[in-house]
Amino acid sequence: MGIIRAITGAAGTGLADQWLEVYEADNMGSQTVFTRGVLIRRGQNKKGTDNTVSNGSIIHVYDNQFMMLVDGGKIVDYTAEPGYYKVDNSSMPSLFNGQFGETLKEAFDRIKFGGQTPKAQKVFFINLQEIKGIKFGTRQPVNYFDTFYNAELFLRAHGTYSVKIVNPLQFYAEVIPRNSDYVEIGEINEQYLSEFLGALQSAINQMSADGERISFVSSKARELGKYMSDILDEEWSQMRGMEIQAVGIASVSYDEESQKMIQMRNQGAMLSDPGVREGYVQGAVARGLEAAGSNANGSMAGFMGMGMGSNISGGFMGAASASNMAQMQQPVNNAGAAAGWQCACGTVNTGKFCSECGKPAPSAEWKCACGTVNTGKFCSECGAGRVQ
């Protein structure tokens, strides 16, 4: 009541003549997760039906295919190894586990066939390749607290993700609708997409808790996929036999309020630079002059109006400009004061020697005629000036 390996190497064109029937998987595209086996060559058994596998038939299994011999919805035997297999109803299940090890045997023990020798067997195949390009999009904005902006922001994300079937027997028992001959991922994805989006929100919230900037979300697809794998691991892998492999985010957008807050924060950061502020002030003055020159009542009236306005706002603009310039020059002045020294000839220098007369720079300490050692310009004991 199972299968036995028939051929271990490549088969020639005479294979079909050696057996009653030969079966292979039906169409298995990039989005196909489950398909039936179809008869590709009939031998001398002319009375058999196209979807019933008779004793002695050959089943051809390709790479990345998982084959199951099924009767009445129950699994009789399976293989996860590519090759040619002969149906032998007199033998015990062979259970070729392939890459899945003992995990498949444990799953088989839970859902194995328990009746008499089957007479209406069918063969089905599960796609073991990574199923890519499953589209997703958040229906509602996802909240994201960004510590950089110190605000609760909201984003929408669109992209694709991929899954891989890691326990085909579990997948068949829990995911594939009964009496199905062909299933694509889109036909069963509605329920899992809702769960995926729930996990996506949890993963995004975890990224927020880890301190990631909201603007980095779109470039963190690998980390996002790992977050989601951890979140969905128990429910999808252990219960349904499939796992998230990768998440690709095509676009991230913010709701209107979040955009305003981000722009306000970015503008504030730019205007904290005195150089940027001064450019803004000068630009405002230039725009005012341009507007005055193009006044419909004549440029003189425009400039007179601008002069009156200056009595009100000019003081503020001038003070703002002076403040900006002072802040820009302050580091330079401080640096010069710290590093510069004045020679006896009156020249201010920054090097070790005077650029005018060549005298060396004075040491930090000097000794007064009264014998007191000082560091300032005047003696702390007698008040005499420093001698260069």
mmCIF file of C-alpha atoms in Angstrom:
data_model
loop_
_atom_site.group_PDB
_atom_site.id
_atom_site.type_symbol
_atom_site.label_atom_id
_atom_site.label_comp_id
_atom_site.label_asym_id
_atom_site.label_seq_id
_atom_site.Cartn_x
_atom_site.Cartn_y
_atom_site.Cartn_z
ATOM 1 C CA MET A 1 0.000 0.000 0.000
ATOM 2 C CA GLY A 2 2.678 2.456 -1.088
ATOM 3 C CA ILE A 3 5.391 3.267 -3.609
ATOM 4 C CA ILE A 4 8.823 1.855 -4.334
ATOM 5 C CA ARG A 5 11.702 3.509 -6.153
ATOM 6 C CA ALA A 6 11.646 2.258 -9.718
ATOM 7 C CA ILE A 7 14.527 3.987 -11.467
ATOM 8 C CA THR A 8 17.424 5.885 -9.898
ATOM 9 C CA GLY A 9 18.999 7.329 -13.045
ATOM 10 C CA ALA A 10 17.772 9.094 -16.145
ATOM 11 C CA ALA A 11 15.159 7.253 -18.203
ATOM 12 C CA GLY A 12 15.027 6.925 -21.981
ATOM 13 C CA THR A 13 12.068 7.176 -24.294
ATOM 14 C CA GLY A 14 11.239 3.524 -23.693
ATOM 15 C CA LEU A 15 10.169 4.148 -20.092
ATOM 16 C CA ALA A 16 6.460 4.481 -20.879
ATOM 17 C CA ASP A 17 6.436 1.144 -22.694
ATOM 18 C CA GLN A 18 7.689 -0.702 -19.623
ATOM 19 C CA TRP A 19 4.814 0.272 -17.304
ATOM 20 C CA LEU A 20 1.054 0.429 -17.323
ATOM 21 C CA GLU A 21 0.799 4.182 -16.768
ATOM 22 C CA VAL A 22 3.098 7.144 -16.236
ATOM 23 C CA TYR A 23 2.026 10.209 -14.206
ATOM 24 C CA GLU A 24 3.571 13.646 -13.767
ATOM 25 C CA ALA A 25 2.498 16.903 -12.139
ATOM 26 C CA ASP A 26 0.006 19.036 -14.022
ATOM 27 C CA ASN A 27 0.759 22.737 -14.622
ATOM 28 C CA MET A 28 2.946 24.065 -11.803
ATOM 29 C CA GLY A 29 3.593 27.777 -12.270
ATOM 30 C CA SER A 30 5.361 30.251 -9.998
ATOM 31 C CA GLN A 31 2.164 30.894 -7.989
ATOM 32 C CA THR A 32 0.978 27.262 -7.865
ATOM 33 C CA VAL A 33 1.089 25.571 -4.475
ATOM 34 C CA PHE A 34 -0.883 22.396 -5.213
ATOM 35 C CA THR A 35 -1.754 20.444 -8.352
ATOM 36 C CA ARG A 36 -2.905 16.983 -9.383
ATOM 37 C CA GLY A 37 -0.932 14.355 -11.211
ATOM 38 C CA VAL A 38 -1.918 13.774 -14.827
ATOM 39 C CA LEU A 39 -1.519 10.749 -17.043
ATOM 40 C CA ILE A 40 1.111 11.425 -19.694
ATOM 41 C CA ARG A 41 1.270 7.894 -21.116
ATOM 42 C CA ARG A 42 -1.168 4.990 -20.892
ATOM 43 C CA GLY A 43 0.131 1.457 -21.208
ATOM 44 C CA GLN A 44 -1.999 -1.651 -21.672
ATOM 45 C CA ASN A 45 -4.502 -0.648 -18.979
ATOM 46 C CA LYS A 46 -7.035 0.938 -21.381
ATOM 47 C CA LYS A 47 -9.956 0.882 -18.937
ATOM 48 C CA GLY A 48 -8.466 3.103 -16.235
ATOM 49 C CA THR A 49 -9.627 6.679 -15.668
ATOM 50 C CA ASP A 50 -7.291 9.633 -16.135
ATOM 51 C CA ASN A 51 -7.321 10.611 -12.464
ATOM 52 C CA THR A 52 -7.108 7.190 -10.845
ATOM 53 C CA VAL A 53 -3.670 5.654 -10.348
ATOM 54 C CA SER A 54 -3.647 1.892 -10.751
ATOM 55 C CA ASN A 55 -1.327 -0.621 -9.161
ATOM 56 C CA GLY A 56 1.984 -0.863 -11.028
ATOM 57 C CA SER A 57 1.902 2.665 -12.435
ATOM 58 C CA ILE A 58 4.950 4.925 -12.510
ATOM 59 C CA ILE A 59 4.975 8.417 -10.971
ATOM 60 C CA HIS A 60 7.638 10.854 -12.099
ATOM 61 C CA VAL A 61 8.703 13.422 -9.455
ATOM 62 C CA TYR A 62 10.825 16.446 -10.415
ATOM 63 C CA ASP A 63 13.060 18.675 -8.291
ATOM 64 C CA ASN A 64 11.245 20.938 -5.805
ATOM 65 C CA GLN A 65 8.107 18.788 -5.959
ATOM 66 C CA PHE A 66 6.511 16.859 -3.142
ATOM 67 C CA MET A 67 4.378 13.920 -4.309
ATOM 68 C CA MET A 68 1.543 12.333 -2.337
ATOM 69 C CA LEU A 69 -0.418 9.187 -3.127
ATOM 70 C CA VAL A 70 -3.910 9.850 -1.746
ATOM 71 C CA ASP A 71 -7.071 7.822 -1.312
ATOM 72 C CA GLY A 72 -10.280 9.450 -0.105
ATOM 73 C CA GLY A 73 -8.380 12.483 1.188
ATOM 74 C CA LYS A 74 -6.023 10.336 3.263
ATOM 75 C CA ILE A 75 -2.348 10.023 2.394
ATOM 76 C CA VAL A 76 -1.192 6.520 1.503
ATOM 77 C CA ASP A 77 2.454 7.327 0.769
ATOM 78 C CA TYR A 78 4.664 10.234 -0.227
ATOM 79 C CA THR A 79 8.107 11.235 -1.401
ATOM 80 C CA ALA A 80 10.165 14.412 -1.199
ATOM 81 C CA GLU A 81 12.930 12.993 -3.405
ATOM 82 C CA PRO A 82 12.992 13.428 -7.196
ATOM 83 C CA GLY A 83 12.889 10.238 -9.237
ATOM 84 C CA TYR A 84 10.587 7.530 -10.640
ATOM 85 C CA TYR A 85 8.329 5.549 -8.312
ATOM 86 C CA LYS A 86 6.215 2.473 -8.881
ATOM 87 C CA VAL A 87 2.818 2.199 -7.169
ATOM 88 C CA ASP A 88 2.761 -1.066 -5.211
ATOM 89 C CA ASN A 89 -0.409 -1.662 -3.213
ATOM 90 C CA SER A 90 1.079 -4.739 -1.609
ATOM 91 C CA SER A 91 3.973 -2.897 0.021
ATOM 92 C CA MET A 92 4.158 -0.819 3.169
ATOM 93 C CA PRO A 93 4.452 2.966 2.826
ATOM 94 C CA SER A 94 8.019 3.838 1.869
ATOM 95 C CA LEU A 95 7.992 7.418 3.200
ATOM 96 C CA PHE A 96 10.880 8.956 1.292
ATOM 97 C CA ASN A 97 11.469 12.001 3.516
ATOM 98 C CA GLY A 98 14.174 13.686 1.456
ATOM 99 C CA GLN A 99 15.220 17.087 2.833
ATOM 100 C CA PHE A 100 12.555 17.078 5.565
ATOM 101 C CA GLY A 101 13.991 14.339 7.781
ATOM 102 C CA GLU A 102 11.856 12.839 10.534
ATOM 103 C CA THR A 103 9.476 15.809 10.599
ATOM 104 C CA LEU A 104 7.418 14.314 7.757
ATOM 105 C CA LYS A 105 7.118 10.948 9.448
ATOM 106 C CA GLU A 106 5.734 12.648 12.555
ATOM 107 C CA ALA A 107 3.180 14.508 10.428
ATOM 108 C CA PHE A 108 2.299 11.314 8.543
ATOM 109 C CA ASP A 109 1.576 9.512 11.809
ATOM 110 C CA ARG A 110 -1.135 12.096 12.541
ATOM 111 C CA ILE A 111 -2.935 11.973 9.163
ATOM 112 C CA LYS A 112 -2.008 8.583 7.639
ATOM 113 C CA PHE A 113 -4.381 6.295 5.751
ATOM 114 C CA GLY A 114 -6.000 3.684 7.963
ATOM 115 C CA GLY A 115 -8.377 1.700 5.728
ATOM 116 C CA GLN A 116 -8.195 -1.242 3.389
ATOM 117 C CA THR A 117 -6.045 -1.468 0.286
ATOM 118 C CA PRO A 118 -7.164 1.540 -1.780
ATOM 119 C CA LYS A 119 -8.781 1.141 -5.165
ATOM 120 C CA ALA A 120 -9.281 4.783 -6.209
ATOM 121 C CA GLN A 121 -5.890 6.303 -5.601
ATOM 122 C CA LYS A 122 -4.907 9.752 -6.886
ATOM 123 C CA VAL A 123 -1.571 11.483 -7.007
ATOM 124 C CA PHE A 124 -1.009 15.118 -6.016
ATOM 125 C CA PHE A 125 1.984 17.428 -6.004
ATOM 126 C CA ILE A 126 2.971 20.351 -3.743
ATOM 127 C CA ASN A 127 5.351 23.056 -4.937
ATOM 128 C CA LEU A 128 8.453 23.277 -2.732
ATOM 129 C CA GLN A 129 9.887 26.337 -4.471
ATOM 130 C CA GLU A 130 9.681 29.766 -2.862
ATOM 131 C CA ILE A 131 6.352 31.319 -3.858
ATOM 132 C CA LYS A 132 7.245 34.916 -4.691
ATOM 133 C CA GLY A 133 5.453 38.100 -5.649
ATOM 134 C CA ILE A 134 2.489 37.922 -3.231
ATOM 135 C CA LYS A 135 1.216 41.505 -3.122
ATOM 136 C CA PHE A 136 0.216 43.332 0.050
ATOM 137 C CA GLY A 137 -0.843 46.820 1.063
ATOM 138 C CA THR A 138 -1.910 48.267 4.406
ATOM 139 C CA ARG A 139 -5.607 49.122 4.357
ATOM 140 C CA GLN A 140 -5.287 51.659 7.183
ATOM 141 C CA PRO A 141 -2.265 53.787 8.186
ATOM 142 C CA VAL A 142 0.025 52.040 10.674
ATOM 143 C CA ASN A 143 1.078 54.051 13.724
ATOM 144 C CA TYR A 144 4.809 54.553 14.234
ATOM 145 C CA PHE A 145 6.367 56.463 17.133
ATOM 146 C CA ASP A 146 9.590 58.046 15.914
ATOM 147 C CA THR A 147 12.000 59.125 18.659
ATOM 148 C CA PHE A 148 13.848 61.445 16.253
ATOM 149 C CA TYR A 149 10.698 63.445 15.567
ATOM 150 C CA ASN A 150 9.349 62.675 19.051
ATOM 151 C CA ALA A 151 5.913 62.156 17.540
ATOM 152 C CA GLU A 152 3.360 59.465 16.701
ATOM 153 C CA LEU A 153 3.393 59.237 12.908
ATOM 154 C CA PHE A 154 1.325 57.122 10.523
ATOM 155 C CA LEU A 155 2.493 55.331 7.397
ATOM 156 C CA ARG A 156 1.183 53.095 4.641
ATOM 157 C CA ALA A 157 3.291 50.362 3.080
ATOM 158 C CA HIS A 158 2.924 48.433 -0.187
ATOM 159 C CA GLY A 159 5.043 45.656 -1.603
ATOM 160 C CA THR A 160 5.356 41.901 -2.002
ATOM 161 C CA TYR A 161 6.336 38.968 0.157
ATOM 162 C CA SER A 162 7.213 35.326 -0.408
ATOM 163 C CA VAL A 163 6.456 32.075 1.390
ATOM 164 C CA LYS A 164 7.932 28.593 1.326
ATOM 165 C CA ILE A 165 6.237 25.336 2.241
ATOM 166 C CA VAL A 166 8.390 23.696 4.910
ATOM 167 C CA ASN A 167 6.068 20.841 5.955
ATOM 168 C CA PRO A 168 4.038 19.727 2.920
ATOM 169 C CA LEU A 169 1.944 17.154 4.794
ATOM 170 C CA GLN A 170 0.894 19.769 7.363
ATOM 171 C CA PHE A 171 0.237 22.220 4.548
ATOM 172 C CA TYR A 172 -1.981 19.722 2.724
ATOM 173 C CA ALA A 173 -3.955 18.852 5.850
ATOM 174 C CA GLU A 174 -4.514 22.426 7.117
ATOM 175 C CA VAL A 175 -4.422 24.725 4.084
ATOM 176 C CA ILE A 176 -5.533 22.942 0.901
ATOM 177 C CA PRO A 177 -9.364 22.906 0.487
ATOM 178 C CA ARG A 178 -10.811 19.417 0.273
ATOM 179 C CA ASN A 179 -11.608 17.989 -3.154
ATOM 180 C CA SER A 180 -9.215 20.450 -4.807
ATOM 181 C CA ASP A 181 -7.197 19.474 -7.865
ATOM 182 C CA TYR A 182 -5.368 22.747 -8.392
ATOM 183 C CA VAL A 183 -4.660 25.671 -6.037
ATOM 184 C CA GLU A 184 -2.744 28.921 -6.542
ATOM 185 C CA ILE A 185 -1.591 31.054 -3.638
ATOM 186 C CA GLY A 186 -4.040 33.831 -4.503
ATOM 187 C CA GLU A 187 -7.028 31.512 -3.970
ATOM 188 C CA ILE A 188 -6.157 30.871 -0.325
ATOM 189 C CA ASN A 189 -4.390 34.123 0.482
ATOM 190 C CA GLU A 190 -7.254 36.239 1.840
ATOM 191 C CA GLN A 191 -7.122 34.810 5.359
ATOM 192 C CA TYR A 192 -3.335 34.704 5.438
ATOM 193 C CA LEU A 193 -3.041 38.222 4.040
ATOM 194 C CA SER A 194 -5.058 39.531 7.003
ATOM 195 C CA GLU A 195 -2.722 37.683 9.358
ATOM 196 C CA PHE A 196 0.272 38.921 7.381
ATOM 197 C CA LEU A 197 -0.853 42.549 7.708
ATOM 198 C CA GLY A 198 -1.387 42.092 11.434
ATOM 199 C CA ALA A 199 2.142 40.743 11.741
ATOM 200 C CA LEU A 200 3.406 43.586 9.554
ATOM 201 C CA GLN A 201 2.000 46.151 11.977
ATOM 202 C CA SER A 202 3.585 44.300 14.913
ATOM 203 C CA ALA A 203 6.912 44.178 13.065
ATOM 204 C CA ILE A 204 6.765 47.896 12.231
ATOM 205 C CA ASN A 205 5.941 48.674 15.858
ATOM 206 C CA GLN A 206 8.944 46.591 16.914
ATOM 207 C CA MET A 207 11.166 48.590 14.574
ATOM 208 C CA SER A 208 9.799 51.737 16.229
ATOM 209 C CA ALA A 209 10.602 50.325 19.678
ATOM 210 C CA ASP A 210 14.132 49.542 18.465
ATOM 211 C CA GLY A 211 14.619 53.227 17.609
ATOM 212 C CA GLU A 212 14.663 52.990 13.798
ATOM 213 C CA ARG A 213 13.889 56.245 11.976
ATOM 214 C CA ILE A 214 10.586 56.132 10.093
ATOM 215 C CA SER A 215 12.380 57.174 6.908
ATOM 216 C CA PHE A 216 14.508 53.996 7.135
ATOM 217 C CA VAL A 217 11.536 51.585 7.043
ATOM 218 C CA SER A 218 11.580 51.164 3.263
ATOM 219 C CA SER A 219 15.273 50.176 3.323
ATOM 220 C CA LYS A 220 14.887 47.649 6.144
ATOM 221 C CA ALA A 221 13.158 44.878 4.182
ATOM 222 C CA ARG A 222 15.559 42.196 5.451
ATOM 223 C CA GLU A 223 15.065 43.172 9.094
ATOM 224 C CA LEU A 224 11.322 43.480 8.550
ATOM 225 C CA GLY A 225 11.195 39.965 7.110
ATOM 226 C CA LYS A 226 13.033 38.638 10.161
ATOM 227 C CA TYR A 227 10.636 40.423 12.530
ATOM 228 C CA MET A 228 7.670 38.905 10.703
ATOM 229 C CA SER A 229 9.173 35.427 10.580
ATOM 230 C CA ASP A 230 9.540 35.546 14.352
ATOM 231 C CA ILE A 231 5.955 36.766 14.797
ATOM 232 C CA LEU A 232 4.356 34.239 12.394
ATOM 233 C CA ASP A 233 6.680 31.314 13.065
ATOM 234 C CA GLU A 234 4.465 29.371 15.451
ATOM 235 C CA GLU A 235 1.162 30.007 13.707
ATOM 236 C CA TRP A 236 2.292 29.537 10.114
ATOM 237 C CA SER A 237 5.167 27.094 10.389
ATOM 238 C CA GLN A 238 3.981 24.737 13.106
ATOM 239 C CA MET A 239 0.255 24.887 12.349
ATOM 240 C CA ARG A 240 0.229 25.330 8.565
ATOM 241 C CA GLY A 241 3.586 24.118 7.344
ATOM 242 C CA MET A 242 4.719 27.340 5.632
ATOM 243 C CA GLU A 243 7.024 30.222 6.493
ATOM 244 C CA ILE A 244 7.646 33.821 5.468
ATOM 245 C CA GLN A 245 10.842 33.944 3.402
ATOM 246 C CA ALA A 246 11.211 37.592 2.442
ATOM 247 C CA VAL A 247 9.390 40.920 2.535
ATOM 248 C CA GLY A 248 9.964 43.562 -0.141
ATOM 249 C CA ILE A 249 8.604 47.065 0.478
ATOM 250 C CA ALA A 250 7.998 48.909 -2.783
ATOM 251 C CA SER A 251 6.750 52.172 -1.276
ATOM 252 C CA VAL A 252 6.142 53.858 2.062
ATOM 253 C CA SER A 253 3.890 56.898 2.300
ATOM 254 C CA TYR A 254 2.734 59.066 5.218
ATOM 255 C CA ASP A 255 -0.699 60.440 5.968
ATOM 256 C CA GLU A 256 -1.249 64.199 5.576
ATOM 257 C CA GLU A 257 -0.776 65.096 9.239
ATOM 258 C CA SER A 258 2.441 63.083 9.484
ATOM 259 C CA GLN A 259 3.809 64.812 6.382
ATOM 260 C CA LYS A 260 3.124 68.220 7.945
ATOM 261 C CA MET A 261 4.850 67.242 11.190
ATOM 262 C CA ILE A 262 7.898 65.859 9.372
ATOM 263 C CA GLN A 263 8.201 68.984 7.224
ATOM 264 C CA MET A 264 7.841 71.242 10.279
ATOM 265 C CA ARG A 265 10.538 69.305 12.147
ATOM 266 C CA ASN A 266 12.897 69.376 9.154
ATOM 267 C CA GLN A 267 12.391 73.106 8.643
ATOM 268 C CA GLY A 268 13.071 73.721 12.324
ATOM 269 C CA ALA A 269 16.289 71.703 12.095
ATOM 270 C CA MET A 270 17.444 73.709 9.066
ATOM 271 C CA LEU A 271 16.608 77.077 10.622
ATOM 272 C CA SER A 272 18.670 76.221 13.700
ATOM 273 C CA ASP A 273 21.692 76.841 11.440
ATOM 274 C CA PRO A 274 22.494 80.614 11.546
ATOM 275 C CA GLY A 275 23.792 80.495 7.976
ATOM 276 C CA VAL A 276 20.499 79.069 6.725
ATOM 277 C CA ARG A 277 18.572 81.659 8.753
ATOM 278 C CA GLU A 278 20.643 84.505 7.314
ATOM 279 C CA GLY A 279 20.000 83.214 3.814
ATOM 280 C CA TYR A 280 16.281 83.201 4.611
ATOM 281 C CA VAL A 281 16.465 86.819 5.907
ATOM 282 C CA GLN A 282 18.408 88.024 2.870
ATOM 283 C CA GLY A 283 16.010 86.190 0.560
ATOM 284 C CA ALA A 284 13.059 87.868 2.255
ATOM 285 C CA VAL A 285 14.660 91.310 1.794
ATOM 286 C CA ALA A 286 15.426 90.536 -1.864
ATOM 287 C CA ARG A 287 11.861 89.428 -2.509
ATOM 288 C CA GLY A 288 10.600 92.630 -0.876
ATOM 289 C CA LEU A 289 12.790 94.790 -3.146
ATOM 290 C CA GLU A 290 11.653 92.834 -6.194
ATOM 291 C CA ALA A 291 8.011 93.252 -5.247
ATOM 292 C CA ALA A 292 8.536 97.014 -4.640
ATOM 293 C CA GLY A 293 10.126 97.459 -8.037
ATOM 294 C CA SER A 294 7.178 95.810 -9.772
ATOM 295 C CA ASN A 295 4.518 97.790 -7.885
ATOM 296 C CA ALA A 296 1.601 98.657 -10.189
ATOM 297 C CA ASN A 297 1.576 102.282 -8.887
ATOM 298 C CA GLY A 298 5.224 102.759 -9.726
ATOM 299 C CA SER A 299 8.437 101.727 -8.094
ATOM 300 C CA MET A 300 8.643 104.951 -6.071
ATOM 301 C CA ALA A 301 5.336 104.189 -4.385
ATOM 302 C CA GLY A 302 6.527 100.644 -3.811
ATOM 303 C CA PHE A 303 9.769 101.764 -2.186
ATOM 304 C CA MET A 304 7.935 104.347 -0.092
ATOM 305 C CA GLY A 305 5.619 101.590 1.100
ATOM 306 C CA MET A 306 8.591 99.399 1.768
ATOM 307 C CA GLY A 307 10.201 102.223 3.750
ATOM 308 C CA MET A 308 7.131 102.574 5.896
ATOM 309 C CA GLY A 309 7.123 98.834 6.421
ATOM 310 C CA SER A 310 10.766 98.993 7.412
ATOM 311 C CA ASN A 311 9.847 101.274 10.303
ATOM 312 C CA ILE A 312 7.783 98.417 11.624
ATOM 313 C CA SER A 313 9.697 95.296 10.605
ATOM 314 C CA GLY A 314 13.072 96.593 9.533
ATOM 315 C CA GLY A 315 14.347 96.708 13.081
ATOM 316 C CA PHE A 316 13.423 93.089 13.567
ATOM 317 C CA MET A 317 15.010 91.989 10.274
ATOM 318 C CA GLY A 318 18.167 93.947 11.061
ATOM 319 C CA ALA A 319 18.410 92.498 14.538
ATOM 320 C CA ALA A 320 17.832 88.990 13.200
ATOM 321 C CA SER A 321 20.550 89.446 10.578
ATOM 322 C CA ALA A 322 22.989 90.838 13.149
ATOM 323 C CA SER A 323 22.275 87.896 15.442
ATOM 324 C CA ASN A 324 22.849 85.410 12.633
ATOM 325 C CA MET A 325 26.144 87.010 11.640
ATOM 326 C CA ALA A 326 27.308 87.122 15.250
ATOM 327 C CA GLN A 327 26.581 83.412 15.702
ATOM 328 C CA MET A 328 28.384 82.545 12.479
ATOM 329 C CA GLN A 329 31.447 84.586 13.458
ATOM 330 C CA GLN A 330 31.525 83.545 17.114
ATOM 331 C CA PRO A 331 33.363 80.247 16.610
ATOM 332 C CA VAL A 332 35.949 81.963 14.424
ATOM 333 C CA ASN A 333 36.489 84.772 16.902
ATOM 334 C CA ASN A 334 36.722 82.363 19.796
ATOM 335 C CA ALA A 335 39.237 80.249 17.940
ATOM 336 C CA GLY A 336 41.287 83.319 17.054
ATOM 337 C CA ALA A 337 41.251 84.603 20.571
ATOM 338 C CA ALA A 338 42.363 81.250 21.882
ATOM 339 C CA ALA A 339 45.173 80.780 19.376
ATOM 340 C CA GLY A 340 46.322 84.378 18.578
ATOM 341 C CA TRP A 341 48.895 86.636 20.309
ATOM 342 C CA GLN A 342 49.942 90.258 19.884
ATOM 343 C CA CYS A 343 53.562 91.128 19.320
ATOM 344 C CA ALA A 344 55.213 94.218 20.837
ATOM 345 C CA CYS A 345 55.159 95.765 17.361
ATOM 346 C CA GLY A 346 51.376 95.609 17.414
ATOM 347 C CA THR A 347 50.914 92.741 14.915
ATOM 348 C CA VAL A 348 48.410 90.013 15.825
ATOM 349 C CA ASN A 349 49.785 86.550 15.013
ATOM 350 C CA THR A 350 48.735 82.905 15.258
ATOM 351 C CA GLY A 351 52.108 81.250 14.582
ATOM 352 C CA LYS A 352 55.212 80.839 16.730
ATOM 353 C CA PHE A 353 56.905 83.981 15.325
ATOM 354 C CA CYS A 354 55.673 87.462 14.504
ATOM 355 C CA SER A 355 54.862 87.796 10.814
ATOM 356 C CA GLU A 356 56.036 91.445 10.835
ATOM 357 C CA CYS A 357 59.223 91.632 12.946
ATOM 358 C CA GLY A 358 60.055 87.946 13.457
ATOM 359 C CA LYS A 359 60.024 87.978 17.243
ATOM 360 C CA PRO A 360 59.081 84.631 18.853
ATOM 361 C CA ALA A 361 55.705 84.230 20.497
ATOM 362 C CA PRO A 362 55.840 84.837 24.260
ATOM 363 C CA SER A 363 55.621 81.857 26.533
ATOM 364 C CA ALA A 364 52.483 81.324 28.533
ATOM 365 C CA GLU A 365 54.323 82.344 31.730
ATOM 366 C CA TRP A 366 56.541 85.400 32.319
ATOM 367 C CA LYS A 367 58.578 86.634 35.246
ATOM 368 C CA CYS A 368 58.162 90.182 36.517
ATOM 369 C CA ALA A 369 61.079 92.335 37.700
ATOM 370 C CA CYS A 370 59.803 91.861 41.238
ATOM 371 C CA GLY A 371 60.321 88.127 40.852
ATOM 372 C CA THR A 372 56.658 87.066 40.554
ATOM 373 C CA VAL A 373 55.775 84.518 37.846
ATOM 374 C CA ASN A 374 52.564 85.481 35.980
ATOM 375 C CA THR A 375 50.378 84.301 33.083
ATOM 376 C CA GLY A 376 48.288 87.439 32.525
ATOM 377 C CA LYS A 377 49.215 90.826 31.009
ATOM 378 C CA PHE A 378 50.015 92.457 34.371
ATOM 379 C CA CYS A 379 51.947 91.293 37.397
ATOM 380 C CA SER A 380 49.686 90.006 40.110
ATOM 381 C CA GLU A 381 52.071 91.329 42.803
ATOM 382 C CA CYS A 382 53.230 94.793 41.724
ATOM 383 C CA GLY A 383 50.926 95.551 38.775
ATOM 384 C CA ALA A 384 53.762 96.072 36.260
ATOM 385 C CA GLY A 385 52.930 95.301 32.614
ATOM 386 C CA ARG A 386 54.185 92.207 30.897
ATOM 387 C CA VAL A 387 57.574 92.629 29.218
ATOM 388 C CA GLN A 388 57.622 91.018 25.759
#
